[in-house]
mmCIF file of C-alpha atoms in Angstrom:
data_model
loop_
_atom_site.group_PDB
_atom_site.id
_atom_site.type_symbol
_atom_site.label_atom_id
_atom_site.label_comp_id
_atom_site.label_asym_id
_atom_site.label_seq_id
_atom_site.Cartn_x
_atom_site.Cartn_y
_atom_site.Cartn_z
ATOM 1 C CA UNK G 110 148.214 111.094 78.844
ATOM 2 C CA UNK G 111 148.848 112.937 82.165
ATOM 3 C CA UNK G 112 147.512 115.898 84.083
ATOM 4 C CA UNK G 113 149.040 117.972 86.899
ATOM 5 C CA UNK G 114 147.883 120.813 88.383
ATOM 6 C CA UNK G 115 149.631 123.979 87.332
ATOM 7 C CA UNK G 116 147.848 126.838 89.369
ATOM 8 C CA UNK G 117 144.909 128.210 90.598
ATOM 9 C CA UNK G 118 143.162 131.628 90.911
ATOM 10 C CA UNK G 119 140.229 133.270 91.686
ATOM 11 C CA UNK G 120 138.326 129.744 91.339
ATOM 12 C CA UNK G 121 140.302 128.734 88.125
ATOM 13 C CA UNK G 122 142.407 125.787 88.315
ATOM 14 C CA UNK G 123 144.379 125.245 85.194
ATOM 15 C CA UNK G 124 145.687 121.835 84.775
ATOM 16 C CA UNK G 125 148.542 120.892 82.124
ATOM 17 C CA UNK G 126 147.959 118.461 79.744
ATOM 18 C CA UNK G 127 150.515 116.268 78.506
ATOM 19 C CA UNK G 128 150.391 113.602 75.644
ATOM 20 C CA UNK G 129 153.212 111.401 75.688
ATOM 21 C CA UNK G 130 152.071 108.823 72.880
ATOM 22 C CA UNK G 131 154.535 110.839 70.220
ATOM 23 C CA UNK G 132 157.845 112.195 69.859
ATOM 24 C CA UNK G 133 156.619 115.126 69.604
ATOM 25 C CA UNK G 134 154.696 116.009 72.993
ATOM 26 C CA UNK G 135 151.621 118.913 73.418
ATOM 27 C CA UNK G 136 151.473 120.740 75.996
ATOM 28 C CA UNK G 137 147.570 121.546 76.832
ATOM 29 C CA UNK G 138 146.227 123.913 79.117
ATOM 30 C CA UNK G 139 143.316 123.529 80.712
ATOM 31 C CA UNK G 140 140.858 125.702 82.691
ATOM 32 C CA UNK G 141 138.687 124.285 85.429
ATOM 33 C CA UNK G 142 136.353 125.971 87.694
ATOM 34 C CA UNK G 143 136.851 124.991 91.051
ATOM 35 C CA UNK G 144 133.949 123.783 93.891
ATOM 36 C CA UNK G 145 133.548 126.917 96.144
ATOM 37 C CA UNK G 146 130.457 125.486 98.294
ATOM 38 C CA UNK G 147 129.015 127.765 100.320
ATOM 39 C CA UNK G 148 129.016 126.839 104.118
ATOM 40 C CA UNK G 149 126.522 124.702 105.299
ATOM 41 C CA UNK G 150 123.181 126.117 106.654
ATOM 42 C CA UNK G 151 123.350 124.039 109.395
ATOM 43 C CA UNK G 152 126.503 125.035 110.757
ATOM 44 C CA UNK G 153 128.090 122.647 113.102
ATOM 45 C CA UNK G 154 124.553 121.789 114.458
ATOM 46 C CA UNK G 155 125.061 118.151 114.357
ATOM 47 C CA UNK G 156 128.910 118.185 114.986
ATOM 48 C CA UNK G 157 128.585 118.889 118.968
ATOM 49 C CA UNK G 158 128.270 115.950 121.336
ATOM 50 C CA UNK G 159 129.550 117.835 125.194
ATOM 51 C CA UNK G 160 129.310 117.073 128.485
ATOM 52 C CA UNK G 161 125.997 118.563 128.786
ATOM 53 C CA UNK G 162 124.372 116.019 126.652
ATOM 54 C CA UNK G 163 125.513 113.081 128.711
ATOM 55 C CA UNK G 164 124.208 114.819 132.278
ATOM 56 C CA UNK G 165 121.189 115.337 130.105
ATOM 57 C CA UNK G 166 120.900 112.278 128.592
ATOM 58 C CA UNK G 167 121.557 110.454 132.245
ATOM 59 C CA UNK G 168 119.076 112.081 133.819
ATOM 60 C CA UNK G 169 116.507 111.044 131.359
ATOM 61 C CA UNK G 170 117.734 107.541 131.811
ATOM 62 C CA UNK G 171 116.942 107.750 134.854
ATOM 63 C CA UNK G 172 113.656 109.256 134.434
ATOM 64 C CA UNK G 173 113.093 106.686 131.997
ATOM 65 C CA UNK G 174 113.461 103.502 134.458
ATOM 66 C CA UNK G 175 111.218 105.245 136.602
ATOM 67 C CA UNK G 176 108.212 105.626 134.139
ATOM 68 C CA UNK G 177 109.051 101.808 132.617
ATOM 69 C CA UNK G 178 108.059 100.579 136.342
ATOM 70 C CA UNK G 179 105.151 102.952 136.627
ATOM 71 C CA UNK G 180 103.790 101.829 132.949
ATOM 72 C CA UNK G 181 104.291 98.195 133.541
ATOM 73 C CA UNK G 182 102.000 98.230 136.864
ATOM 74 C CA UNK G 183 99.461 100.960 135.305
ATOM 75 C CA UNK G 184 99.432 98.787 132.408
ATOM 76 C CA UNK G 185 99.997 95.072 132.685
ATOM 77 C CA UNK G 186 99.750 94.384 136.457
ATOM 78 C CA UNK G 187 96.332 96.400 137.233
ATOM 79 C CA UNK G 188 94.116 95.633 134.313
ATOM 80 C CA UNK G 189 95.548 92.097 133.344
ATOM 81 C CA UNK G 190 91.843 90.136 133.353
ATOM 82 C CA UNK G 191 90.467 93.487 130.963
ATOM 83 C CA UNK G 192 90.552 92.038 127.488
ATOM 84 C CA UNK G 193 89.711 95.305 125.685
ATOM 85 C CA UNK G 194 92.420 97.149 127.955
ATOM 86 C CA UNK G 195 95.603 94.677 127.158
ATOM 87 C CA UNK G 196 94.548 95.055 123.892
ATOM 88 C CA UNK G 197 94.468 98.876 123.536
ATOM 89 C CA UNK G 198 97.891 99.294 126.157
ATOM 90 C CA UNK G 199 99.686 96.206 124.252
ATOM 91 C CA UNK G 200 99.099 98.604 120.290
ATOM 92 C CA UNK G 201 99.683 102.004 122.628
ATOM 93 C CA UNK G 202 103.509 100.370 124.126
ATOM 94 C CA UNK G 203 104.503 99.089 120.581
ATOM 95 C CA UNK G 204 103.615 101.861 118.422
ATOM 96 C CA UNK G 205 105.581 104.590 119.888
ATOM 97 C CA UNK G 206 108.665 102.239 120.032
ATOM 98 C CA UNK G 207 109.052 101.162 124.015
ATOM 99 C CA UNK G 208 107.778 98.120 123.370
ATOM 100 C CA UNK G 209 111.479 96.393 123.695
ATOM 101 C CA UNK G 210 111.034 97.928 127.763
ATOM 102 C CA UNK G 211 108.425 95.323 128.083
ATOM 103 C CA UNK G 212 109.107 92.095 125.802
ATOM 104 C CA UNK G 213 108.284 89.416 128.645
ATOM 105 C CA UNK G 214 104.832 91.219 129.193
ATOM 106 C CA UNK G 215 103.927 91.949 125.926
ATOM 107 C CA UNK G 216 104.410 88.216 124.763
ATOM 108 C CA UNK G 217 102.411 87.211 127.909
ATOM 109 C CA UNK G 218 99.472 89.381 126.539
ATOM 110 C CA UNK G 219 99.943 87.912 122.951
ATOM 111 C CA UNK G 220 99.445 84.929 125.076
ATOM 112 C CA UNK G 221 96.452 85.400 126.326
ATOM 113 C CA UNK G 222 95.262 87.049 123.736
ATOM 114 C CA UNK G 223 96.158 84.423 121.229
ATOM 115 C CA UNK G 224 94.268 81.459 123.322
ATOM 116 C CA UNK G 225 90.947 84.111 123.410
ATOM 117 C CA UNK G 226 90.969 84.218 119.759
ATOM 118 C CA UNK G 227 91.507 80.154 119.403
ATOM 119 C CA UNK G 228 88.411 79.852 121.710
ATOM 120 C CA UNK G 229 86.681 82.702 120.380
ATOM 121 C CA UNK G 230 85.945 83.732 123.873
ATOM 122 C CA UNK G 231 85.824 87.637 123.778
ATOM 123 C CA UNK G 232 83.171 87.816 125.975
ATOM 124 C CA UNK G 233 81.775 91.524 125.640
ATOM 125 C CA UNK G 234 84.869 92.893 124.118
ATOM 126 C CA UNK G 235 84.395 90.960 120.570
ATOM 127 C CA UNK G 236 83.359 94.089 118.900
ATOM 128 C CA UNK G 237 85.282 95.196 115.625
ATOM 129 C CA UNK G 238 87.744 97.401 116.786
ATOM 130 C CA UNK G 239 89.455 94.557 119.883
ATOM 131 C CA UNK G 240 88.814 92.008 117.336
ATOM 132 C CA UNK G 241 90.802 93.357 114.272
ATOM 133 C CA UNK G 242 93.099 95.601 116.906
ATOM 134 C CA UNK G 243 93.600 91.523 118.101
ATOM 135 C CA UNK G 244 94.174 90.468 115.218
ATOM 136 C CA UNK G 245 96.412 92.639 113.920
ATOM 137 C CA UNK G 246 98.918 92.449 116.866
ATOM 138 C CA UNK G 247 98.906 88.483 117.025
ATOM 139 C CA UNK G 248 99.808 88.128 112.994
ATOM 140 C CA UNK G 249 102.259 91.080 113.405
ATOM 141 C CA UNK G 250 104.163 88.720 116.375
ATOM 142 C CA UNK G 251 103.785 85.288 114.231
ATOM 143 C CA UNK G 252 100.868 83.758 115.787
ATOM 144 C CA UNK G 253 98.326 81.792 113.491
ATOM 145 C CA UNK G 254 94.970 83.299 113.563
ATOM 146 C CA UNK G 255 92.408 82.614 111.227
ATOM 147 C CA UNK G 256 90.843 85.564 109.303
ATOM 148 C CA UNK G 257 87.108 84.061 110.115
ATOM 149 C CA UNK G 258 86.978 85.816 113.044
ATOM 150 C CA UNK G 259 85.750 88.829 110.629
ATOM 151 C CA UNK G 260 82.903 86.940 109.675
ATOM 152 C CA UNK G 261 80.763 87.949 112.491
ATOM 153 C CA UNK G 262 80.634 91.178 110.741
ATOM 154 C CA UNK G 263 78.972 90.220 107.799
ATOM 155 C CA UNK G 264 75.266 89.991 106.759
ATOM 156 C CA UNK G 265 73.127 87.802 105.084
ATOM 157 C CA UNK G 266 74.858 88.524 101.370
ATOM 158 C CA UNK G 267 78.404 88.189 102.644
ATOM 159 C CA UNK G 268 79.295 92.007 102.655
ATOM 160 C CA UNK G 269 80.421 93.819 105.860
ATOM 161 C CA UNK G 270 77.936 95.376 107.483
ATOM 162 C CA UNK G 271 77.142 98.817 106.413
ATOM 163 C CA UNK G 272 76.378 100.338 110.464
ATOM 164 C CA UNK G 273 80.027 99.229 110.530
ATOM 165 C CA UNK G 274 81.231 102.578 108.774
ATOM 166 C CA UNK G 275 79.963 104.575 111.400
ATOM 167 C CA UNK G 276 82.284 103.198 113.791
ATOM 168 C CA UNK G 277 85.430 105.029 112.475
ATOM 169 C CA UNK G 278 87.935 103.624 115.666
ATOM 170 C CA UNK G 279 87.157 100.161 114.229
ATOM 171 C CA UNK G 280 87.364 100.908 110.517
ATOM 172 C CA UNK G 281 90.929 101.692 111.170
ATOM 173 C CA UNK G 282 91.619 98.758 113.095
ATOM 174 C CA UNK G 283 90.122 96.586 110.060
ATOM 175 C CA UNK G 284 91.653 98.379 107.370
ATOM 176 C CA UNK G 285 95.298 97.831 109.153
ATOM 177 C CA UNK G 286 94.218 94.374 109.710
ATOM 178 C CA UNK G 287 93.361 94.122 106.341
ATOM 179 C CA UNK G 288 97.094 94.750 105.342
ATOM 180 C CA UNK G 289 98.530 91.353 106.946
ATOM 181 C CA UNK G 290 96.349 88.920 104.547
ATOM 182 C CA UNK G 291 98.239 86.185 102.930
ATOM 183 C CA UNK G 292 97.107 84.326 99.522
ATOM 184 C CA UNK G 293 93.638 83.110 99.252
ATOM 185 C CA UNK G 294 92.331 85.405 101.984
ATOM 186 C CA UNK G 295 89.540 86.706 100.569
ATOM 187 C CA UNK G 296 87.574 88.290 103.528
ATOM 188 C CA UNK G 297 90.823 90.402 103.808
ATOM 189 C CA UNK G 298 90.805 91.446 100.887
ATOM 190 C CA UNK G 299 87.070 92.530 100.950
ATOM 191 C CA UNK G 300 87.946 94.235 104.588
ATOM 192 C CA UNK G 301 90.922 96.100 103.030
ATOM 193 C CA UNK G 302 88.573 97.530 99.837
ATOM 194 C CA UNK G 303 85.867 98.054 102.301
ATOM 195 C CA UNK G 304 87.647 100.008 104.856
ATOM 196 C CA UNK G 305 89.383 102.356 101.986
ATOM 197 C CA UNK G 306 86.385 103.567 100.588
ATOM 198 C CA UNK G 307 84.401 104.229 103.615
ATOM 199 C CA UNK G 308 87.357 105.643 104.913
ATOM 200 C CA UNK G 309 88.388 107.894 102.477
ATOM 201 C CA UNK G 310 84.745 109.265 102.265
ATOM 202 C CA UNK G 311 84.648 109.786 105.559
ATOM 203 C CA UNK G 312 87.995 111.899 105.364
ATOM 204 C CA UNK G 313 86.475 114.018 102.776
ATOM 205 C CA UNK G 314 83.370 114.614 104.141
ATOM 206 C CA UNK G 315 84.392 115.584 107.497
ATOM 207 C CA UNK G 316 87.708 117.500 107.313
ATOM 208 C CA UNK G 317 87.738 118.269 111.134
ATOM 209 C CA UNK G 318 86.295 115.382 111.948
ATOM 210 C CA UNK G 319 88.094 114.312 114.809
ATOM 211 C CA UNK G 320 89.794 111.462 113.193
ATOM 212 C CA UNK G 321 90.589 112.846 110.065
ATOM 213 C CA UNK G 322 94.237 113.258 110.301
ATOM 214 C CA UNK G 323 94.472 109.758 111.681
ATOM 215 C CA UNK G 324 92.557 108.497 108.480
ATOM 216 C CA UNK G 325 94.444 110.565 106.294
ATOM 217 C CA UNK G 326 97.952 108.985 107.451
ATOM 218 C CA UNK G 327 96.546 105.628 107.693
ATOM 219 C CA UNK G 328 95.825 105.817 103.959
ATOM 220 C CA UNK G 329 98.267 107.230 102.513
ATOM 221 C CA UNK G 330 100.966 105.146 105.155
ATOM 222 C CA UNK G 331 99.318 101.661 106.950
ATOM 223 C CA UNK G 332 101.227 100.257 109.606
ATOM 224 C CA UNK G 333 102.533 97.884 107.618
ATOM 225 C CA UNK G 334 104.545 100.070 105.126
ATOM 226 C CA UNK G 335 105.587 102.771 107.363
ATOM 227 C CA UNK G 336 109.035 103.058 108.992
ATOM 228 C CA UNK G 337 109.248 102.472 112.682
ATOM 229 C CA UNK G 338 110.588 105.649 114.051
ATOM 230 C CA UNK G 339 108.812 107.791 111.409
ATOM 231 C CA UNK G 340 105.378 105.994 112.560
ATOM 232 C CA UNK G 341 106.666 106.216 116.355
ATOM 233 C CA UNK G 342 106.824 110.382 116.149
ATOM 234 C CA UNK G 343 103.660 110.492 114.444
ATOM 235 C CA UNK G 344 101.575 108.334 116.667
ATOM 236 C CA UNK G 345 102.967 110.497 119.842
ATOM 237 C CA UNK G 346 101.287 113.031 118.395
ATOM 238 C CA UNK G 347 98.019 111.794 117.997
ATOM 239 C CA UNK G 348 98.060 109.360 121.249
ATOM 240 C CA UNK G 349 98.268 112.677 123.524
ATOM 241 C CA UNK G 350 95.141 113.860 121.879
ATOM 242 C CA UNK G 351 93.806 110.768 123.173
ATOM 243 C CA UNK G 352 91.330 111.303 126.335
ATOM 244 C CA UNK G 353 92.150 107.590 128.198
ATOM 245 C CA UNK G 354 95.845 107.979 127.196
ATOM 246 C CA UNK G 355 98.255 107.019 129.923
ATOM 247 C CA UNK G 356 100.358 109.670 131.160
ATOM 248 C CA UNK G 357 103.513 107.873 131.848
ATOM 249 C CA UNK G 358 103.381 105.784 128.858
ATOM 250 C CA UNK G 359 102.791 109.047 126.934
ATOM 251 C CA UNK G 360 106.232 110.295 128.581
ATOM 252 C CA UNK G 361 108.278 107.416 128.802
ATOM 253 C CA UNK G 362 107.381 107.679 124.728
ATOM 254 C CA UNK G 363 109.019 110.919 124.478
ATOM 255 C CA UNK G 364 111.845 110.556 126.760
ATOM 256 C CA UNK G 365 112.771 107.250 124.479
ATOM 257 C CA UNK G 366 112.291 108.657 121.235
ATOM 258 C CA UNK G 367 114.609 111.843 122.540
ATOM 259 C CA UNK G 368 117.410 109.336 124.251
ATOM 260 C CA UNK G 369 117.315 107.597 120.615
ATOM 261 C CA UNK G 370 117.966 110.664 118.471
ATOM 262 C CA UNK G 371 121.152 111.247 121.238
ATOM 263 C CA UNK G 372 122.433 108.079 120.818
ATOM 264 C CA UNK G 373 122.054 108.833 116.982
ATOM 265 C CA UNK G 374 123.799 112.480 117.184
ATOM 266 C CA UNK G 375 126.699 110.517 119.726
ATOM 267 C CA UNK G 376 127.549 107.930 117.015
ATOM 268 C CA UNK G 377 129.602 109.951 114.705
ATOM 269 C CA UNK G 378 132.214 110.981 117.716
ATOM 270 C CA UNK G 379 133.048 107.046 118.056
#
């Protein structure tokens, strides 16, 4: 059997059919409504890539490189005996997606950090939220760290302490943490359970509570299940809220996350 198109009008294509397995061969007519799709709403949105968008997209470059050597001596050089701070800068570089800007430091912090956690030397930054922040960020980058640096937060039963629930910065950090256990890890496991259900109470109780977006999106999307760029756009958003954020770091962010989407919208013309 064959078909070939005979005609078409006003959206009707009519095809003939033809049977050929007999001497005596049908002709069949066919009507068939053909795919008028409306334009697309975007237009040609997406489909322009000019001249403009590489001065643009230079200039930012530029700007860039100049807020990469601002962040690395605001951030690494000035503050590299503060514990708490190489901790808080080293999340703050990675989670907006810059961190490949600063690989040698970063794994020089891991470093550092990683030998303070084998010694358990935090000195007076061992509190929950460095030491799960810590421990989050050294299991994310491979290290070996032992999850019984969480049992300082435990009472005399073996359950986490309830005045821990009040600190909300630190319930996050554990209940992230609480997302890179492997087998057999039961404290994890009793961190991740913990931090859920204080959390989400918490969330419910205090709608503008001043975390309570943060909580929200941590629930419903940890770290560990969240796309990179998707996570990277969100946590812009809530880092500028931030009262210590750093101001270059905060740009450099943007100017990244906007160079990326070019380089995205560029692709298609090569």
């Amino acid at each position: 059997m064959t078909e070939k198109m005979v005609s078409e009008t006003e959206g009707i294509i009519k095809v003939q059919r033809v049977t050929a397995q007999s001497p005596n061969a049908k002709l069949e007519i066919i009507r068939r409504r053909t795919a008028n799709f409306p334009p697309s709403i975007w237009g040609d949105r997406f489909a322009n890539y000019d001249s403009q968008d590489i001065i643009t997209n230079a200039e930012n470059q530029q700007e860039v490189n100049e807020l990469k050597e601002i962040a690395r001596r605001e951030v690494f050089t000035t503050s590299a005996g503060d514990f708490s701070h190489q901790l808080k800068f080293s999340d703050a570089i990675q989670r907006p997606g810059v961190a490949y800007h600063f690989e040698s430091e970063i794994e020089e912090a891991l470093e550092r950090m990683h030998a303070a956690f084998r010694d358990h030397d935090f000195s007076d930054d061992g509190d929950l939220y460095n030491v799960a922040l810590g421990f989050r960020l050294l299991r994310q980058h491979g290290y070996k760290v032992s999850c019984d640096v969480f049992n300082k937060f435990k009472d005399e039963n073996g359950s986490f302490k309830e005045c821990l629930t009040i600190d909300v910065p630190g319930m996050l950090s554990l209940y992230e943490a609480g997302h890179l256990d492997v087998r057999g890890e039961e404290i994890l496991d009793e961190a991740l359970a913990f931090t859920t259900t204080h959390l989400d109470s918490t969330a419910q109780a205090h709608g503008s509570y001043e975390h309570a977006e943060q909580i929200t999106q941590a629930l419903e999307r940890p770290l560990r299940k969240d796309l990179e760029r998707v996570c990277a756009r969100r946590y812009m958003s809530i880092y500028q809220d931030e009262a210590s954020h750093n101001e270059a770091l905060l740009k450099l962010a943007k100017l990244d996350f906007n160079l990326v989407q070019s380089l995205h919208k560029k692709e298609p013309f090569h």
